[in-house]
mmCIF file of C-alpha atoms in Angstrom:
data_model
loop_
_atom_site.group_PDB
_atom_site.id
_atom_site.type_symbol
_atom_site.label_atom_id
_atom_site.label_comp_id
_atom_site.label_asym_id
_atom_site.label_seq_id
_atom_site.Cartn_x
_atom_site.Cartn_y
_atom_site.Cartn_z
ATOM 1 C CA UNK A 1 0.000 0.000 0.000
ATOM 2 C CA UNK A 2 1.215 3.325 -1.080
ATOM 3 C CA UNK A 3 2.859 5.338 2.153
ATOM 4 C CA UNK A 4 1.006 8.451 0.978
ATOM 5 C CA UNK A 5 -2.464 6.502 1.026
ATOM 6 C CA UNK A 6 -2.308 8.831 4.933
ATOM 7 C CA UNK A 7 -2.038 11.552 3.840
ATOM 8 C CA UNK A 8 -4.761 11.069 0.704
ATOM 9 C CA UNK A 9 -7.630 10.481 2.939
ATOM 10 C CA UNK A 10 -6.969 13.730 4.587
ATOM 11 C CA UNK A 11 -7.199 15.950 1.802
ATOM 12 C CA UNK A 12 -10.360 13.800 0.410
ATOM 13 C CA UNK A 13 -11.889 14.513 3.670
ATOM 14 C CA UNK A 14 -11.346 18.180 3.837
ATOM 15 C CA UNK A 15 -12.385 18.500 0.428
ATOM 16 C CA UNK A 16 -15.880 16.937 0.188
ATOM 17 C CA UNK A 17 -16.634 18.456 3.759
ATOM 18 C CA UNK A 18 -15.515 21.989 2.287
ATOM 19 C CA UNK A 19 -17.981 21.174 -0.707
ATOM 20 C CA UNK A 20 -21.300 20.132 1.042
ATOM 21 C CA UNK A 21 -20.562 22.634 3.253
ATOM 22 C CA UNK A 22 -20.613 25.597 0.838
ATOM 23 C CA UNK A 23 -23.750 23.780 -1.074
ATOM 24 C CA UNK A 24 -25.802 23.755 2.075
ATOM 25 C CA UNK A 25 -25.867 20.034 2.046
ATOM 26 C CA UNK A 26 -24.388 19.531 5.761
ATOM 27 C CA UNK A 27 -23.982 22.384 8.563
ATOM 28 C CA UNK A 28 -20.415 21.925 9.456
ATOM 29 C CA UNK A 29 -18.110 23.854 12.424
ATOM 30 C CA UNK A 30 -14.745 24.111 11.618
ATOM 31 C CA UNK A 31 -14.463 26.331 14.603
ATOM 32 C CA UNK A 32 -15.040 23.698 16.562
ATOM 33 C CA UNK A 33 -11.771 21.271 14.924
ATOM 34 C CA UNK A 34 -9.264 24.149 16.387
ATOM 35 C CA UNK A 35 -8.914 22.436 19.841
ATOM 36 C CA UNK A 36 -8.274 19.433 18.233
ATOM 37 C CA UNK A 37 -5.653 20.314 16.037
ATOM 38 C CA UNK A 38 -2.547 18.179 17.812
ATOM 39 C CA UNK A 39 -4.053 14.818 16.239
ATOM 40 C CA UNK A 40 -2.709 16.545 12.899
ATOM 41 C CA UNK A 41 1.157 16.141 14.655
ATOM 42 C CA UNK A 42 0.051 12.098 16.455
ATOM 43 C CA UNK A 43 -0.878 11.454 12.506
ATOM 44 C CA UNK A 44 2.199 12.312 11.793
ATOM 45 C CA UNK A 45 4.270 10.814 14.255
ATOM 46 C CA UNK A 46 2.232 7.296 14.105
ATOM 47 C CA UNK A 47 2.965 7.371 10.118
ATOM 48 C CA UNK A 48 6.962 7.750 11.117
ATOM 49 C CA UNK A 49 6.713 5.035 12.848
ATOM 50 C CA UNK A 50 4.910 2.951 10.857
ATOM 51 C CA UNK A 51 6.346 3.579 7.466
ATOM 52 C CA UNK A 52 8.938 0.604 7.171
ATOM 53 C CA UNK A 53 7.034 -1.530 9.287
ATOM 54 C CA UNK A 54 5.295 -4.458 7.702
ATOM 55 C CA UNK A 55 1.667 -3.549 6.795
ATOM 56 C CA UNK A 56 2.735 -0.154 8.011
ATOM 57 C CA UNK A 57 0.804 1.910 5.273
ATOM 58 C CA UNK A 58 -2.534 0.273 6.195
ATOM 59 C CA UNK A 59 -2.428 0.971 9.589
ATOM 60 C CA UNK A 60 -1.486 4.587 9.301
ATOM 61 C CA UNK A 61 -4.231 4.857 6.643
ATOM 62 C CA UNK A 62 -6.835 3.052 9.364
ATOM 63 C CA UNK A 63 -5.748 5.512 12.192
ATOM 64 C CA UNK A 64 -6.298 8.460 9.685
ATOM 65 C CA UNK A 65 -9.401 7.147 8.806
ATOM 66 C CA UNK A 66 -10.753 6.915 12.487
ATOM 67 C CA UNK A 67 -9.272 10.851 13.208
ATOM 68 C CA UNK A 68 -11.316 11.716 10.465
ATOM 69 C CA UNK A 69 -14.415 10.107 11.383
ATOM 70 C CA UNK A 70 -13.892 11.366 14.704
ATOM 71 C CA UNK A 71 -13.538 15.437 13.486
ATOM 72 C CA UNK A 72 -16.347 14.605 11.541
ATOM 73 C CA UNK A 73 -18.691 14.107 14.520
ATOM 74 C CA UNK A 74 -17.444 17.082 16.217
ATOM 75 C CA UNK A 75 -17.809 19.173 12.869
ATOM 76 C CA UNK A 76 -21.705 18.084 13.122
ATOM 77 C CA UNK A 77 -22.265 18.113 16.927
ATOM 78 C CA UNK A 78 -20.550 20.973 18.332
ATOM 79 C CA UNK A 79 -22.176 23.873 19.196
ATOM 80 C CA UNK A 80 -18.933 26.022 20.460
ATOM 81 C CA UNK A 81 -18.984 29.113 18.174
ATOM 82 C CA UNK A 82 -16.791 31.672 16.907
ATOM 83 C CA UNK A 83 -16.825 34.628 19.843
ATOM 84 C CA UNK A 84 -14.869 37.549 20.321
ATOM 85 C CA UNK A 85 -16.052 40.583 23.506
ATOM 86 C CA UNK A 86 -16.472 43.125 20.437
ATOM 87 C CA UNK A 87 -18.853 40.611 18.555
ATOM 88 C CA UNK A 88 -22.113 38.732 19.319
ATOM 89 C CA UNK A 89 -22.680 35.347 18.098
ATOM 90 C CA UNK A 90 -24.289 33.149 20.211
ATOM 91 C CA UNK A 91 -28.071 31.404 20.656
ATOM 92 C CA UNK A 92 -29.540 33.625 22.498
ATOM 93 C CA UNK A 93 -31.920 34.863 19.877
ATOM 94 C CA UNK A 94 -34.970 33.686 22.883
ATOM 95 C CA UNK A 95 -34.144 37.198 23.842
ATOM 96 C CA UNK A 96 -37.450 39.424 23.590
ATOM 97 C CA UNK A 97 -35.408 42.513 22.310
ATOM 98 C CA UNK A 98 -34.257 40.759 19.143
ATOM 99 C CA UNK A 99 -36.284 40.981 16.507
ATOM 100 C CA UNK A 100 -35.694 39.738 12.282
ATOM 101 C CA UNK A 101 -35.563 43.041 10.963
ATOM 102 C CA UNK A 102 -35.212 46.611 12.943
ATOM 103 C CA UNK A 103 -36.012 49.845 11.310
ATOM 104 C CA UNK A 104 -35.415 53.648 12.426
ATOM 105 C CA UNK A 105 -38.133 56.311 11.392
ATOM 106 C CA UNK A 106 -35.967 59.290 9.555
ATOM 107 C CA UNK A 107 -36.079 62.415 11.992
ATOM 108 C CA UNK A 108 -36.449 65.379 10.187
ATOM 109 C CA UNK A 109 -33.629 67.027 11.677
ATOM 110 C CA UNK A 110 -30.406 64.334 11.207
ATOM 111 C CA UNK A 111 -28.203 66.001 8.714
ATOM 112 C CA UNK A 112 -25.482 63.429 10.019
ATOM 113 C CA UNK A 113 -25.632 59.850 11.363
ATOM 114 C CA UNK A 114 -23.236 57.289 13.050
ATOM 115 C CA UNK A 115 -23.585 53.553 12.860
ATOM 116 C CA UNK A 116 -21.839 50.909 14.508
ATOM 117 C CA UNK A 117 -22.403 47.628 13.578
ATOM 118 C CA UNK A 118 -21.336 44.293 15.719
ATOM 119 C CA UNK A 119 -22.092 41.077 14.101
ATOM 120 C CA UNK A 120 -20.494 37.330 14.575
ATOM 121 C CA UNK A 121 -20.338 35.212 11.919
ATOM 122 C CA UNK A 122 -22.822 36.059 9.027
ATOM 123 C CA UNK A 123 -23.160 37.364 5.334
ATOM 124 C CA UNK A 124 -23.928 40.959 5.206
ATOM 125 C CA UNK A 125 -25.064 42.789 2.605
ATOM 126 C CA UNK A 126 -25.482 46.909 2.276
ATOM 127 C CA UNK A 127 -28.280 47.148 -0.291
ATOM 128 C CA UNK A 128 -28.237 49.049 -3.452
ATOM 129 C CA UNK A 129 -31.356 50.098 -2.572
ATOM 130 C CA UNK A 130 -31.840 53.363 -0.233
ATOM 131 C CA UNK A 131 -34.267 52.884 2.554
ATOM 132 C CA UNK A 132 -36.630 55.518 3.072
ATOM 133 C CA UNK A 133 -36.580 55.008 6.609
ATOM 134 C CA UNK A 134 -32.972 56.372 8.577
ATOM 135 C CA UNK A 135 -31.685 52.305 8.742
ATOM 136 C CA UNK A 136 -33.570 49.446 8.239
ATOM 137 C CA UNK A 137 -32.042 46.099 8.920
ATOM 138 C CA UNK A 138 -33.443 42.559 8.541
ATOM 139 C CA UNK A 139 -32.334 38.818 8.430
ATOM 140 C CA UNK A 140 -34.556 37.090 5.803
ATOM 141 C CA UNK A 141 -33.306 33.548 6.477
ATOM 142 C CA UNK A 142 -34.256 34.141 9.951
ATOM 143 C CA UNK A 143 -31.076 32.900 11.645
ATOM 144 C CA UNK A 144 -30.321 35.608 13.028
ATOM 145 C CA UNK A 145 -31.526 38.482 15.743
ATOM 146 C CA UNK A 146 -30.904 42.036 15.734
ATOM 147 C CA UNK A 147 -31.191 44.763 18.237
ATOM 148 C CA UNK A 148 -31.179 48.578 17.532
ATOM 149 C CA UNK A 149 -30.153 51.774 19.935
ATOM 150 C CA UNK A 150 -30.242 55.091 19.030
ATOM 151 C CA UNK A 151 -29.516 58.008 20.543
ATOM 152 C CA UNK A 152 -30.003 62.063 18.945
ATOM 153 C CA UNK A 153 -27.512 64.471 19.734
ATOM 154 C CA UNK A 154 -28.207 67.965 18.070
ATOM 155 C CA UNK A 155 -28.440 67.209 14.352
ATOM 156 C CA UNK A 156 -26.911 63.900 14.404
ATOM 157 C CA UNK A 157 -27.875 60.057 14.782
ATOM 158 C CA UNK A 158 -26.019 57.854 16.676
ATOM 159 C CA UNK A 159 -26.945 54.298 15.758
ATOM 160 C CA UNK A 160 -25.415 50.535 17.420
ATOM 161 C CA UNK A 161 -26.907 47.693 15.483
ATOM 162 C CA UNK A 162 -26.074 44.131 17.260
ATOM 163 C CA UNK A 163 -26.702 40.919 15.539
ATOM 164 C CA UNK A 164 -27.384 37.435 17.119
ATOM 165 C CA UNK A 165 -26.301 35.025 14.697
ATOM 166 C CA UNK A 166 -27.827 30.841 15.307
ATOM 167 C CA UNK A 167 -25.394 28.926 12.567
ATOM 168 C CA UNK A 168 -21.857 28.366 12.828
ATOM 169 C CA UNK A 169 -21.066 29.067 9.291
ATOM 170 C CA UNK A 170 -21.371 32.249 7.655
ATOM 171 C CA UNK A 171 -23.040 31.927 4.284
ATOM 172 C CA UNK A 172 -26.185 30.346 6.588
ATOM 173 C CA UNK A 173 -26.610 33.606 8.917
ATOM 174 C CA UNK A 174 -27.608 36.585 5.966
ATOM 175 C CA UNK A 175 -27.917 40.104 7.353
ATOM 176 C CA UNK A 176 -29.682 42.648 4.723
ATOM 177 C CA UNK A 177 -28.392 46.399 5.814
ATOM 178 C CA UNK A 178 -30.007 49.641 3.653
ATOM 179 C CA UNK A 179 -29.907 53.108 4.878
ATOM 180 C CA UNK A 180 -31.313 56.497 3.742
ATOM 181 C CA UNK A 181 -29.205 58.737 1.441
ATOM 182 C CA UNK A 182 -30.018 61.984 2.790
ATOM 183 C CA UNK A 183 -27.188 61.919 5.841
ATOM 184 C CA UNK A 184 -23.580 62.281 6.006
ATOM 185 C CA UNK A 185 -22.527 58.975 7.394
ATOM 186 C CA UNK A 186 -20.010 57.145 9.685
ATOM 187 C CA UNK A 187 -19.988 53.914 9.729
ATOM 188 C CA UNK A 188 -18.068 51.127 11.672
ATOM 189 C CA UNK A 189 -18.482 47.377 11.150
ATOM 190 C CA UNK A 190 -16.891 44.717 14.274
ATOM 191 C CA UNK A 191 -17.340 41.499 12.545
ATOM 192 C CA UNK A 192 -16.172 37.519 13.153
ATOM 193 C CA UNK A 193 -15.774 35.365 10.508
ATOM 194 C CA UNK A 194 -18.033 36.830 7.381
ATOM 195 C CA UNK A 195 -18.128 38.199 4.568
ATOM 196 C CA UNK A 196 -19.263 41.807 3.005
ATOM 197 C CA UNK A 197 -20.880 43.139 0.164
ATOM 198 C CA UNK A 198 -21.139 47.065 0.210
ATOM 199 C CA UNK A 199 -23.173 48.465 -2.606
ATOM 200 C CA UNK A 200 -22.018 52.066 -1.340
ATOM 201 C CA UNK A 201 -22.493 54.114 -4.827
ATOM 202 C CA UNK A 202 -25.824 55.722 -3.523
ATOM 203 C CA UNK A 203 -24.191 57.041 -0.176
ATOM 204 C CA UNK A 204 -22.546 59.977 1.231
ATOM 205 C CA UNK A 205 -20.367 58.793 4.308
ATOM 206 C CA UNK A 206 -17.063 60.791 5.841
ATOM 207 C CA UNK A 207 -15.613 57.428 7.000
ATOM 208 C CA UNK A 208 -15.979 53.499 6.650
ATOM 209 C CA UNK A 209 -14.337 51.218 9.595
ATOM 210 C CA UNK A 210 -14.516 47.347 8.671
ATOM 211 C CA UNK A 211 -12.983 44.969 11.665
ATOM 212 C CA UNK A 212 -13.210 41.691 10.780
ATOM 213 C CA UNK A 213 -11.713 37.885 11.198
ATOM 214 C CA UNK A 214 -11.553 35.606 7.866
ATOM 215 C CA UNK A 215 -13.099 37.505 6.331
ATOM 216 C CA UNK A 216 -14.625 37.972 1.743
ATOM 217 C CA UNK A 217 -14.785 41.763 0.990
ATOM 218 C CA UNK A 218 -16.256 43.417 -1.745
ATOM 219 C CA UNK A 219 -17.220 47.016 -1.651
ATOM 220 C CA UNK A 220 -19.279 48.859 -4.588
ATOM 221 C CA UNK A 221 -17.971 52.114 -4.814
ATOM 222 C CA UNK A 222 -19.646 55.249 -6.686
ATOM 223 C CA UNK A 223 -17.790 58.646 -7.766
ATOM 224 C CA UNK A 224 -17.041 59.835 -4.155
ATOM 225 C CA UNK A 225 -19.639 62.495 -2.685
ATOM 226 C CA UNK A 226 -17.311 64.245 -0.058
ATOM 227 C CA UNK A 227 -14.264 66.141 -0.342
ATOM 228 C CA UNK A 228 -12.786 63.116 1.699
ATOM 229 C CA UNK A 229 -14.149 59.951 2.328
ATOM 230 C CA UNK A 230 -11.945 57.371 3.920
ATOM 231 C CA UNK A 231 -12.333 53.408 4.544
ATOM 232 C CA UNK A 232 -10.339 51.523 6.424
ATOM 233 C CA UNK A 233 -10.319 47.973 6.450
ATOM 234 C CA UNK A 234 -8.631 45.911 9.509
ATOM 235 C CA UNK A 235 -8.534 42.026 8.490
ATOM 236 C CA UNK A 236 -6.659 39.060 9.089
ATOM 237 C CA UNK A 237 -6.551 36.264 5.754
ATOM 238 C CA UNK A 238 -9.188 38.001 3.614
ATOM 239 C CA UNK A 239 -9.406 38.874 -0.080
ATOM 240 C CA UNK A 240 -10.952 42.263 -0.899
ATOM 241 C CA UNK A 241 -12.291 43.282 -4.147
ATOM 242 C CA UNK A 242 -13.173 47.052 -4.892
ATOM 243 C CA UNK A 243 -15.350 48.163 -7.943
ATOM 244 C CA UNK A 244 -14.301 51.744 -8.794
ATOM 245 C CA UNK A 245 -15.981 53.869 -11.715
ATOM 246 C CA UNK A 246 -12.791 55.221 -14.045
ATOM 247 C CA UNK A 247 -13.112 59.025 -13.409
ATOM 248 C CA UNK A 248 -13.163 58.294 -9.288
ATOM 249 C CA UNK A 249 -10.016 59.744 -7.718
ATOM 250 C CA UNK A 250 -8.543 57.348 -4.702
ATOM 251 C CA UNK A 251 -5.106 56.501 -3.118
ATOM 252 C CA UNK A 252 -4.000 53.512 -1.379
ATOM 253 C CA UNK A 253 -2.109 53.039 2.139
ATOM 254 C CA UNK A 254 -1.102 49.483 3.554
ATOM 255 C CA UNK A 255 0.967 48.278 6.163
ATOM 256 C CA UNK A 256 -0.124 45.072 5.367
ATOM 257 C CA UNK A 257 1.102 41.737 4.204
ATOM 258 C CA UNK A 258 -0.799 41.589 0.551
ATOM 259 C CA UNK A 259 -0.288 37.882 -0.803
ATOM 260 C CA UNK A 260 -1.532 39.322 -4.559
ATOM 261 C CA UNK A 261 -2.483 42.320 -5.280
ATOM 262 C CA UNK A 262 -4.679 43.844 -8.581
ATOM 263 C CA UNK A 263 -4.554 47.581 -8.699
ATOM 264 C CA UNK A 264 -5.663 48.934 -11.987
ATOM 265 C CA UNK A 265 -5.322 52.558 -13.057
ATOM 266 C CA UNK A 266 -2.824 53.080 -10.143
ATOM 267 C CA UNK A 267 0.416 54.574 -9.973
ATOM 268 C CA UNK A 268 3.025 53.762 -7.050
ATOM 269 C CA UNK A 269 4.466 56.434 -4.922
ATOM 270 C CA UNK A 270 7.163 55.890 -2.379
ATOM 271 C CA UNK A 271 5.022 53.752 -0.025
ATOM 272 C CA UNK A 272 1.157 54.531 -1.341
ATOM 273 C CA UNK A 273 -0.912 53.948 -4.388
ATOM 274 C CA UNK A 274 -2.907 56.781 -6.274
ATOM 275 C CA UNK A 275 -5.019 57.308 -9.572
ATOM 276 C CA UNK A 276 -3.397 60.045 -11.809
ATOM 277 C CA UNK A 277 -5.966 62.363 -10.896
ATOM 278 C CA UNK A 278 -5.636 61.967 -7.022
ATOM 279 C CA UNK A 279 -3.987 65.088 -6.095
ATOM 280 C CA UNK A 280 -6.369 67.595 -8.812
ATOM 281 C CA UNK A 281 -9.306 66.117 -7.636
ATOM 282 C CA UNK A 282 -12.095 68.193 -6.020
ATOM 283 C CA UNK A 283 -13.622 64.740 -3.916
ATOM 284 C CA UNK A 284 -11.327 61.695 -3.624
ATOM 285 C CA UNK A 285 -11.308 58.356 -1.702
ATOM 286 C CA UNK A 286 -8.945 57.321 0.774
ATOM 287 C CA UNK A 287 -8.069 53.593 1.533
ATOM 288 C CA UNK A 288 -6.037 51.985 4.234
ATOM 289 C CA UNK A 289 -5.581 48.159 4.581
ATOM 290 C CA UNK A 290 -4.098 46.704 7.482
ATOM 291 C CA UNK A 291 -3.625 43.355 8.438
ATOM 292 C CA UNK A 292 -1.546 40.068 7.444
ATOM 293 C CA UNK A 293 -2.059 37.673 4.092
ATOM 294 C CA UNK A 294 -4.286 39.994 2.285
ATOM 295 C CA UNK A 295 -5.270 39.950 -1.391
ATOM 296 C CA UNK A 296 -6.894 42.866 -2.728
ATOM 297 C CA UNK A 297 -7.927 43.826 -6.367
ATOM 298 C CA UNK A 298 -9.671 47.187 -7.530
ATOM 299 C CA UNK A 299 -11.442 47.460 -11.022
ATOM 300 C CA UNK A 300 -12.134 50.157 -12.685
ATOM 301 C CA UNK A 301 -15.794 50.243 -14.232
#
């Protein structure tokens, strides 16, 4: 029997559990493997010393077999989930003050508003389409619970959205975000392991914070509203993508450690990134990226 026959069975594993995963077929925690991560190193030590032993191969190829039907039971049993103190994901959506979807009525005096957003592990999506209401906020696969707060000082809105997500993986907890376009905005989003789709074109907004895990980025960005508006996106071993209309003047800043990058239409300069037009432009974007194994890519549209 083949001496890699060990290590085979462990990438078929992964794989297919990866795949039915992602199709919705099985609900699986990898969260839940991390504590268990030393039977990758007594694999590997029980194949050393089996490998010129007679029948050696099969019995390193059993003993893989049973770890794997082993993390396979915790994958589908456990219930320990993904937690951080500056997110919420947990099953506590029993709680009376959560609710599928939230909504704020549009004071007629908010020129400006500030949102902060804390969310565990979900898909959320900022909608294309404006709300008519200040924020309105929703969970359609119901798997999630939201709560809103919101406090008025003078002319301005401050806004703290937190979301109760029930499923361990992230494309099963779906969080549906639209605001109004009438206010400057803030906005400030403490996620765990998710990913983001920002259709931002239709919005005016002096800042965008994004702290995340693992995180799948990808931000739709219009011709820039503001004299400044700046995002900043804090990640650890996510890909971005940014859609950027042609004309839209931006420049880059990263500290980070990008694994690939795809920056189209910009032009390096000493440590940043900028369009030609960056410095002549009457309203510009500003991006920062920080974090470690990053891959980013911005097309122009």
């Amino acid at each position: 029997m083949n001496k890699k026959v060990g290590t085979g069975i462990w990438f078929i594993f992964f794989g297919i559990i990866i795949l039915l995963d992602n199709f919705d077929v099985i609900d699986f925690n990898f969260y839940a493997l991390l504590d268990y991560w030393p039977l990758i190193i007594i694999a590997v030590g029980i194949h050393i010393l089996l490998q010129n032993r007679r029948n050696g191969p099969m019995w390193s190829a059993l003993v893989s077999l049973c770890m794997c039907i082993f993390l396979l039971y915790i994958g589908l049993t456990s219930t320990k989930r993904f937690n951080l103190p500056i997110f919420t994901s947990n099953n506590s959506a029993q709680d009376s003050t959560l609710k599928d979807t939230v909504t704020l009525a549009f004071p007629p005096n908010v020129n400006a508003a500030t949102l902060t957003f804390d969310l565990g592990a979900a898909a959320l999506v900022l909608d294309s389409l404006p709300s008519k209401d200040l924020i309105q906020a929703s969970s359609p696969n119901g798997n999630g619970g939201l709560k809103v707060e919101n406090n008025l000082k003078g002319d301005r809105s401050y806004i703290e959205i937190t979301g109760v997500t029930q499923k361990a993986s992230t494309h099963q907890n779906s969080i549906h975000l639209a605001l109004n376009t009438a206010p400057i905005w803030s906005l400030k989003f403490n996620m765990g392991a998710a990913s983001f789709t920002g259709h931002l074109a239709p919005y005016k907004f002096t800042d965008l914070e994004i702290n995340a895990g693992v995180t799948s980025l990808t931000l739709h960005l219009g011709m820039p509203r503001l004299s400044l508006s700046t995002i900043e996106i804090n990640t650890a071993a996510s890909s971005c993508t940014i859609n950027l209309p042609k004309t839209a003047a931006c420049q880059i800043e990263h500290d980070s450690m990008l694994s690939s990058q795809t920056l189209e239409g910009f032009v390096k300069e000493d440590n940043t990134y900028k369009t030609e037009n960056y410095d002549q432009a009457t309203n510009k974007y500003l991006l920062k990226i920080k974090g470690a194994a990053n891959s980013i890519a911005i097309h122009r549209i």
